[in-house]
PDB file of C-alpha atoms in Angstrom:
ATOM      1  CA  GLY A   1       9.577 -13.874   2.438  1.00 53.00           C
ATOM      2  CA  GLN A   2       6.554 -14.625   0.350  1.00 61.00           C
ATOM      3  CA  GLN A   3       6.154 -12.537  -2.744  1.00 79.00           C
ATOM      4  CA  VAL A   4       3.285 -12.118  -5.129  1.00 90.00           C
ATOM      5  CA  MET A   5       3.860 -11.449  -8.805  1.00 94.00           C
ATOM      6  CA  GLN A   6       1.279  -9.211 -10.404  1.00 97.00           C
ATOM      7  CA  ILE A   7       0.557  -8.855 -14.114  1.00 96.00           C
ATOM      8  CA  PRO A   8       0.201  -6.947 -16.297  1.00 97.00           C
ATOM      9  CA  GLN A   9       2.164  -3.900 -15.193  1.00 96.00           C
ATOM     10  CA  TYR A  10       0.065  -1.579 -17.350  1.00 97.00           C
ATOM     11  CA  GLN A  11      -3.271  -1.889 -19.075  1.00 97.00           C
ATOM     12  CA  HIS A  12      -4.814   0.664 -21.386  1.00 97.00           C
ATOM     13  CA  VAL A  13      -8.448   0.093 -22.282  1.00 98.00           C
ATOM     14  CA  GLN A  14     -11.243   1.878 -24.048  1.00 98.00           C
ATOM     15  CA  GLU A  15     -14.081   2.876 -21.789  1.00 98.00           C
ATOM     16  CA  GLY A  16     -16.569   0.053 -21.675  1.00 98.00           C
ATOM     17  CA  GLU A  17     -13.994  -2.691 -22.166  1.00 98.00           C
ATOM     18  CA  ASP A  18     -13.239  -5.218 -19.456  1.00 98.00           C
ATOM     19  CA  PHE A  19     -10.041  -5.341 -17.402  1.00 98.00           C
ATOM     20  CA  THR A  20      -8.338  -8.083 -15.427  1.00 98.00           C
ATOM     21  CA  THR A  21      -5.254  -8.110 -13.235  1.00 98.00           C
ATOM     22  CA  TYR A  22      -3.668 -11.251 -11.837  1.00 98.00           C
ATOM     23  CA  CYS A  23      -1.589 -12.090  -8.792  1.00 97.00           C
ATOM     24  CA  ASN A  24       0.420 -15.279  -8.534  1.00 97.00           C
ATOM     25  CA  SER A  25       2.396 -16.821  -5.716  1.00 94.00           C
ATOM     26  CA  SER A  26       4.702 -19.820  -5.648  1.00 92.00           C
ATOM     27  CA  THR A  27       3.458 -20.683  -2.180  1.00 92.00           C
ATOM     28  CA  THR A  28       0.020 -21.055  -0.637  1.00 94.00           C
ATOM     29  CA  LEU A  29      -1.399 -17.818   0.669  1.00 94.00           C
ATOM     30  CA  SER A  30      -3.413 -17.531   3.862  1.00 93.00           C
ATOM     31  CA  ASN A  31      -5.332 -14.626   2.398  1.00 95.00           C
ATOM     32  CA  ILE A  32      -5.074 -11.951  -0.245  1.00 97.00           C
ATOM     33  CA  GLN A  33      -6.197  -8.363  -0.229  1.00 97.00           C
ATOM     34  CA  TRP A  34      -6.801  -5.913  -3.036  1.00 98.00           C
ATOM     35  CA  TYR A  35      -6.210  -2.161  -2.961  1.00 98.00           C
ATOM     36  CA  LYS A  36      -6.825   0.694  -5.363  1.00 98.00           C
ATOM     37  CA  GLN A  37      -4.602   3.747  -5.549  1.00 98.00           C
ATOM     38  CA  ARG A  38      -5.869   6.674  -7.565  1.00 97.00           C
ATOM     39  CA  PRO A  39      -3.255   8.907  -9.218  1.00 95.00           C
ATOM     40  CA  GLY A  40      -1.757  11.107  -6.504  1.00 93.00           C
ATOM     41  CA  GLY A  41      -3.672   9.274  -3.800  1.00 96.00           C
ATOM     42  CA  HIS A  42      -3.021   6.607  -1.237  1.00 96.00           C
ATOM     43  CA  PRO A  43      -4.012   2.927  -1.359  1.00 97.00           C
ATOM     44  CA  VAL A  44      -7.600   2.195  -0.396  1.00 97.00           C
ATOM     45  CA  PHE A  45      -8.689  -1.232   0.795  1.00 96.00           C
ATOM     46  CA  LEU A  46     -11.118  -2.993  -1.544  1.00 97.00           C
ATOM     47  CA  ILE A  47     -11.520  -6.532  -0.271  1.00 97.00           C
ATOM     48  CA  GLN A  48      -9.984  -9.545   1.429  1.00 96.00           C
ATOM     49  CA  LEU A  49     -10.264 -13.128   0.196  1.00 97.00           C
ATOM     50  CA  VAL A  50      -9.588 -16.018   2.535  1.00 96.00           C
ATOM     51  CA  LYS A  51     -11.247 -19.202   1.302  1.00 97.00           C
ATOM     52  CA  SER A  52     -10.123 -21.484  -1.502  1.00 97.00           C
ATOM     53  CA  GLY A  53     -12.096 -20.754  -4.673  1.00 97.00           C
ATOM     54  CA  GLU A  54     -13.742 -17.716  -3.117  1.00 97.00           C
ATOM     55  CA  VAL A  55     -15.479 -15.255  -5.433  1.00 98.00           C
ATOM     56  CA  LYS A  56     -16.686 -11.866  -4.260  1.00 98.00           C
ATOM     57  CA  LYS A  57     -18.363  -9.099  -6.190  1.00 98.00           C
ATOM     58  CA  GLN A  58     -18.551  -5.370  -5.653  1.00 97.00           C
ATOM     59  CA  LYS A  59     -20.742  -3.857  -8.366  1.00 97.00           C
ATOM     60  CA  ARG A  60     -18.632  -4.168 -11.545  1.00 98.00           C
ATOM     61  CA  LEU A  61     -15.630  -5.648  -9.708  1.00 98.00           C
ATOM     62  CA  THR A  62     -15.210  -9.413  -9.314  1.00 98.00           C
ATOM     63  CA  PHE A  63     -12.500 -10.838  -7.098  1.00 98.00           C
ATOM     64  CA  GLN A  64     -11.395 -14.478  -7.191  1.00 98.00           C
ATOM     65  CA  PHE A  65      -9.104 -16.574  -5.050  1.00 98.00           C
ATOM     66  CA  GLY A  66      -7.742 -19.694  -6.704  1.00 97.00           C
ATOM     67  CA  GLU A  67      -8.564 -23.200  -5.571  1.00 96.00           C
ATOM     68  CA  ALA A  68      -4.968 -23.767  -4.507  1.00 96.00           C
ATOM     69  CA  LYS A  69      -4.820 -20.313  -2.852  1.00 96.00           C
ATOM     70  CA  LYS A  70      -1.797 -19.432  -4.947  1.00 96.00           C
ATOM     71  CA  ASN A  71      -3.393 -16.960  -7.283  1.00 97.00           C
ATOM     72  CA  SER A  72      -6.034 -14.282  -7.369  1.00 98.00           C
ATOM     73  CA  SER A  73      -7.631 -12.006  -9.907  1.00 98.00           C
ATOM     74  CA  LEU A  74      -9.557  -8.770 -10.058  1.00 98.00           C
ATOM     75  CA  HIS A  75     -11.889  -8.303 -13.002  1.00 98.00           C
ATOM     76  CA  ILE A  76     -13.655  -5.063 -13.847  1.00 98.00           C
ATOM     77  CA  THR A  77     -16.600  -5.259 -16.221  1.00 98.00           C
ATOM     78  CA  ALA A  78     -17.273  -2.345 -18.565  1.00 98.00           C
ATOM     79  CA  THR A  79     -14.595  -0.011 -17.282  1.00 98.00           C
ATOM     80  CA  GLN A  80     -15.343   3.625 -16.591  1.00 98.00           C
ATOM     81  CA  THR A  81     -12.991   6.584 -16.317  1.00 97.00           C
ATOM     82  CA  THR A  82     -13.489   6.477 -12.557  1.00 97.00           C
ATOM     83  CA  ASP A  83     -11.710   3.102 -12.517  1.00 98.00           C
ATOM     84  CA  VAL A  84      -8.407   4.743 -13.425  1.00 98.00           C
ATOM     85  CA  GLY A  85      -5.634   3.998 -10.946  1.00 98.00           C
ATOM     86  CA  THR A  86      -3.224   1.322  -9.840  1.00 98.00           C
ATOM     87  CA  TYR A  87      -4.587  -1.902  -8.426  1.00 98.00           C
ATOM     88  CA  PHE A  88      -2.442  -3.802  -5.951  1.00 98.00           C
ATOM     89  CA  CYS A  89      -2.787  -7.217  -4.455  1.00 97.00           C
ATOM     90  CA  ALA A  90      -1.226  -7.713  -1.029  1.00 96.00           C
ATOM     91  CA  GLN A  91      -0.764 -10.690   1.212  1.00 92.00           C
ATOM     92  CA  GLY A  92       0.339 -11.756   4.649  1.00 85.00           C
ATOM     93  CA  GLY A  93       0.283 -10.266   8.099  1.00 82.00           C
ATOM     94  CA  LYS A  94       2.922  -7.738   7.117  1.00 83.00           C
ATOM     95  CA  LEU A  95       0.989  -6.897   3.972  1.00 88.00           C
ATOM     96  CA  ILE A  96       3.494  -7.526   1.202  1.00 90.00           C
ATOM     97  CA  PHE A  97       2.326  -5.757  -1.939  1.00 94.00           C
ATOM     98  CA  GLY A  98       2.474  -6.930  -5.508  1.00 95.00           C
ATOM     99  CA  GLN A  99       3.959  -4.663  -8.150  1.00 96.00           C
ATOM    100  CA  GLY A 100       0.574  -3.265  -9.105  1.00 97.00           C
ATOM    101  CA  THR A 101      -1.305  -2.907 -12.386  1.00 98.00           C
ATOM    102  CA  GLU A 102      -1.795   0.615 -13.642  1.00 98.00           C
ATOM    103  CA  LEU A 103      -5.113   0.984 -15.444  1.00 98.00           C
ATOM    104  CA  SER A 104      -5.803   3.823 -17.823  1.00 98.00           C
ATOM    105  CA  VAL A 105      -9.198   4.232 -19.463  1.00 98.00           C
ATOM    106  CA  LYS A 106      -9.689   6.142 -22.668  1.00 96.00           C
ATOM    107  CA  PRO A 107     -13.110   7.791 -22.846  1.00 93.00           C
TER     108      PRO A 107
ATOM    109  CA  SER B   1     -12.391   2.934   9.858  1.00 78.00           C
ATOM    110  CA  ALA B   2      -9.644   5.438  10.616  1.00 86.00           C
ATOM    111  CA  VAL B   3      -8.739   8.963   9.653  1.00 94.00           C
ATOM    112  CA  ILE B   4      -5.007   9.377   9.340  1.00 97.00           C
ATOM    113  CA  SER B   5      -3.156  12.634   8.864  1.00 97.00           C
ATOM    114  CA  GLN B   6       0.476  13.158   8.023  1.00 98.00           C
ATOM    115  CA  LYS B   7       2.761  16.152   8.236  1.00 98.00           C
ATOM    116  CA  PRO B   8       4.338  17.478   6.160  1.00 98.00           C
ATOM    117  CA  SER B   9       2.453  16.561   3.013  1.00 98.00           C
ATOM    118  CA  ARG B  10       5.562  17.239   0.967  1.00 98.00           C
ATOM    119  CA  ASP B  11       9.052  18.625   1.384  1.00 98.00           C
ATOM    120  CA  ILE B  12      12.171  19.292  -0.593  1.00 98.00           C
ATOM    121  CA  CYS B  13      15.333  18.664   1.402  1.00 97.00           C
ATOM    122  CA  GLN B  14      19.036  18.878   0.833  1.00 98.00           C
ATOM    123  CA  ARG B  15      21.186  15.800   0.975  1.00 98.00           C
ATOM    124  CA  GLY B  16      22.750  15.121   4.333  1.00 98.00           C
ATOM    125  CA  THR B  17      19.852  16.594   6.300  1.00 98.00           C
ATOM    126  CA  SER B  18      17.085  14.782   8.186  1.00 98.00           C
ATOM    127  CA  LEU B  19      13.306  15.039   8.022  1.00 98.00           C
ATOM    128  CA  THR B  20      10.789  13.892  10.606  1.00 98.00           C
ATOM    129  CA  ILE B  21       7.363  12.849   9.373  1.00 98.00           C
ATOM    130  CA  GLN B  22       4.437  12.852  11.771  1.00 98.00           C
ATOM    131  CA  CYS B  23       1.449  10.532  11.649  1.00 98.00           C
ATOM    132  CA  GLN B  24      -1.708  11.104  13.674  1.00 98.00           C
ATOM    133  CA  VAL B  25      -4.634   8.673  13.862  1.00 97.00           C
ATOM    134  CA  ASP B  26      -8.104   9.511  15.137  1.00 96.00           C
ATOM    135  CA  SER B  27      -8.386   6.198  17.035  1.00 94.00           C
ATOM    136  CA  GLN B  28      -6.134   4.264  19.338  1.00 95.00           C
ATOM    137  CA  VAL B  29      -4.241   1.505  17.566  1.00 93.00           C
ATOM    138  CA  THR B  30      -1.734  -1.046  18.746  1.00 91.00           C
ATOM    139  CA  MET B  31       0.393  -1.220  15.632  1.00 92.00           C
ATOM    140  CA  MET B  32       1.332   1.457  13.158  1.00 95.00           C
ATOM    141  CA  PHE B  33       3.152   0.714   9.950  1.00 96.00           C
ATOM    142  CA  TRP B  34       5.476   2.846   7.846  1.00 98.00           C
ATOM    143  CA  TYR B  35       5.756   2.244   4.105  1.00 97.00           C
ATOM    144  CA  ARG B  36       7.842   3.724   1.330  1.00 98.00           C
ATOM    145  CA  GLN B  37       6.641   4.084  -2.233  1.00 97.00           C
ATOM    146  CA  GLN B  38       9.330   5.077  -4.686  1.00 95.00           C
ATOM    147  CA  PRO B  39       8.227   6.834  -7.877  1.00 90.00           C
ATOM    148  CA  GLY B  40       6.137   4.516 -10.029  1.00 89.00           C
ATOM    149  CA  GLN B  41       6.745   1.595  -7.707  1.00 93.00           C
ATOM    150  CA  SER B  42       4.820  -0.524  -5.256  1.00 96.00           C
ATOM    151  CA  LEU B  43       4.743  -0.098  -1.501  1.00 96.00           C
ATOM    152  CA  THR B  44       7.539  -1.461   0.662  1.00 96.00           C
ATOM    153  CA  LEU B  45       7.153  -1.927   4.400  1.00 96.00           C
ATOM    154  CA  ILE B  46       9.849  -0.102   6.348  1.00 97.00           C
ATOM    155  CA  ALA B  47       8.913  -0.987   9.911  1.00 97.00           C
ATOM    156  CA  THR B  48       6.141  -1.790  12.349  1.00 95.00           C
ATOM    157  CA  ALA B  49       5.814   0.424  15.418  1.00 94.00           C
ATOM    158  CA  ASN B  50       4.169  -0.726  18.636  1.00 90.00           C
ATOM    159  CA  GLN B  51       3.521   1.689  21.461  1.00 85.00           C
ATOM    160  CA  GLY B  52       6.013   1.267  24.272  1.00 82.00           C
ATOM    161  CA  SER B  53       8.503  -0.872  22.411  1.00 84.00           C
ATOM    162  CA  GLU B  54      11.137  -0.515  19.728  1.00 89.00           C
ATOM    163  CA  ALA B  55      10.031  -0.653  16.146  1.00 94.00           C
ATOM    164  CA  THR B  56      10.595  -3.813  14.123  1.00 95.00           C
ATOM    165  CA  TYR B  57      12.430  -3.115  10.876  1.00 97.00           C
ATOM    166  CA  GLU B  58      12.190  -5.031   7.623  1.00 95.00           C
ATOM    167  CA  SER B  59      15.175  -6.318   5.736  1.00 94.00           C
ATOM    168  CA  GLY B  60      17.068  -3.459   4.139  1.00 95.00           C
ATOM    169  CA  PHE B  61      15.927  -0.840   6.640  1.00 97.00           C
ATOM    170  CA  VAL B  62      17.837   0.089   9.796  1.00 97.00           C
ATOM    171  CA  ILE B  63      17.043   2.132  12.859  1.00 97.00           C
ATOM    172  CA  ASP B  64      19.963   4.515  12.374  1.00 97.00           C
ATOM    173  CA  LYS B  65      18.616   5.557   8.995  1.00 98.00           C
ATOM    174  CA  PHE B  66      14.888   5.469   9.828  1.00 98.00           C
ATOM    175  CA  PRO B  67      14.393   6.041  13.556  1.00 97.00           C
ATOM    176  CA  ILE B  68      10.772   5.729  14.638  1.00 97.00           C
ATOM    177  CA  SER B  69       9.023   6.985  17.728  1.00 95.00           C
ATOM    178  CA  ARG B  70       5.696   5.778  19.067  1.00 94.00           C
ATOM    179  CA  PRO B  71       4.950   7.794  22.191  1.00 93.00           C
ATOM    180  CA  ASN B  72       1.251   6.894  22.432  1.00 93.00           C
ATOM    181  CA  LEU B  73      -1.510   4.912  20.753  1.00 94.00           C
ATOM    182  CA  THR B  74      -2.487   7.601  18.225  1.00 96.00           C
ATOM    183  CA  PHE B  75       0.815   9.077  17.097  1.00 96.00           C
ATOM    184  CA  SER B  76       4.092   8.060  15.491  1.00 97.00           C
ATOM    185  CA  THR B  77       7.016   9.713  13.772  1.00 97.00           C
ATOM    186  CA  LEU B  78       9.434   8.466  11.147  1.00 98.00           C
ATOM    187  CA  THR B  79      12.727  10.261  10.622  1.00 98.00           C
ATOM    188  CA  VAL B  80      14.637   9.919   7.387  1.00 98.00           C
ATOM    189  CA  SER B  81      18.233  10.592   8.403  1.00 98.00           C
ATOM    190  CA  ASN B  82      21.246  11.754   6.438  1.00 98.00           C
ATOM    191  CA  MET B  83      19.183  11.908   3.288  1.00 98.00           C
ATOM    192  CA  SER B  84      20.396  11.170  -0.211  1.00 97.00           C
ATOM    193  CA  PRO B  85      18.536  11.506  -3.539  1.00 96.00           C
ATOM    194  CA  GLU B  86      17.746   7.773  -3.343  1.00 96.00           C
ATOM    195  CA  ASP B  87      15.480   8.558  -0.381  1.00 97.00           C
ATOM    196  CA  SER B  88      13.170  10.561  -2.640  1.00 97.00           C
ATOM    197  CA  SER B  89       9.868   8.731  -2.191  1.00 98.00           C
ATOM    198  CA  ILE B  90       6.410   8.926  -0.765  1.00 98.00           C
ATOM    199  CA  TYR B  91       6.330   7.812   2.852  1.00 98.00           C
ATOM    200  CA  LEU B  92       3.006   6.515   4.159  1.00 98.00           C
ATOM    201  CA  CYS B  93       1.884   5.543   7.594  1.00 97.00           C
ATOM    202  CA  SER B  94      -0.775   2.918   7.987  1.00 96.00           C
ATOM    203  CA  VAL B  95      -2.931   1.270  10.620  1.00 96.00           C
ATOM    204  CA  ARG B  96      -5.020  -1.862  10.714  1.00 92.00           C
ATOM    205  CA  PHE B  97      -8.498  -2.399  12.079  1.00 89.00           C
ATOM    206  CA  GLY B  98      -9.426  -6.048  11.909  1.00 88.00           C
ATOM    207  CA  TYR B  99      -8.078  -7.100   8.548  1.00 88.00           C
ATOM    208  CA  GLU B 100      -8.587  -3.762   6.815  1.00 92.00           C
ATOM    209  CA  GLN B 101      -5.535  -1.577   6.468  1.00 93.00           C
ATOM    210  CA  TYR B 102      -5.845   2.188   6.190  1.00 95.00           C
ATOM    211  CA  PHE B 103      -3.227   4.538   4.812  1.00 97.00           C
ATOM    212  CA  GLY B 104      -2.418   8.141   5.463  1.00 97.00           C
ATOM    213  CA  PRO B 105      -2.222  10.606   2.566  1.00 97.00           C
ATOM    214  CA  GLY B 106       1.557  10.246   2.405  1.00 97.00           C
ATOM    215  CA  THR B 107       4.528  12.579   2.611  1.00 98.00           C
ATOM    216  CA  ARG B 108       6.180  13.269  -0.721  1.00 98.00           C
ATOM    217  CA  LEU B 109       9.894  13.753  -0.115  1.00 98.00           C
ATOM    218  CA  THR B 110      12.333  15.069  -2.701  1.00 98.00           C
ATOM    219  CA  VAL B 111      16.015  15.118  -1.859  1.00 98.00           C
ATOM    220  CA  THR B 112      18.275  17.353  -3.916  1.00 97.00           C
TER     221      THR B 112
END
């Protein structure tokens, strides 16, 4: 089945720095979703992207879907300690998850 | 949205035994999903459970090992049978409303 590759696996940033995680697929995706999982918690839905080139913003979070619908990114501006967690992309009707990017923020 | 509860929240079990995990949703849903998240790993779909029919299992997961029940539209159980240490994971149930997927708090299973 379709798989999405997510990088980086880990990212350590100083509070206030930006953060980006990327998802890439070898095939065209119908949509892509992003989830956040806090340490010890369960995944929480953030957003879904459907259209080619789509960009959506949620406060300091910016989500992009590539023109070819084969890649997506999540960018966090000026990270805060509350952003700590693992960010997953997921795609398809069966919701196949990427490997996740674990973000740690040093205050 | 949905509120999902799972029981137990965690358990420590001996190899060779079985554990049944319960999932309760506060709304009626057609499909319920069961995922496994091994330590430090991503989520892997085990099976999809529709009310009134047999669950559909993903590659690598079989009914004998992970039997699922779905007696009504708000409840499902997943049994982890004949456990081994490799089954130590977090097991999460999940439901979908529209395109948003909601997850239960998970059951943390340790097999010794």
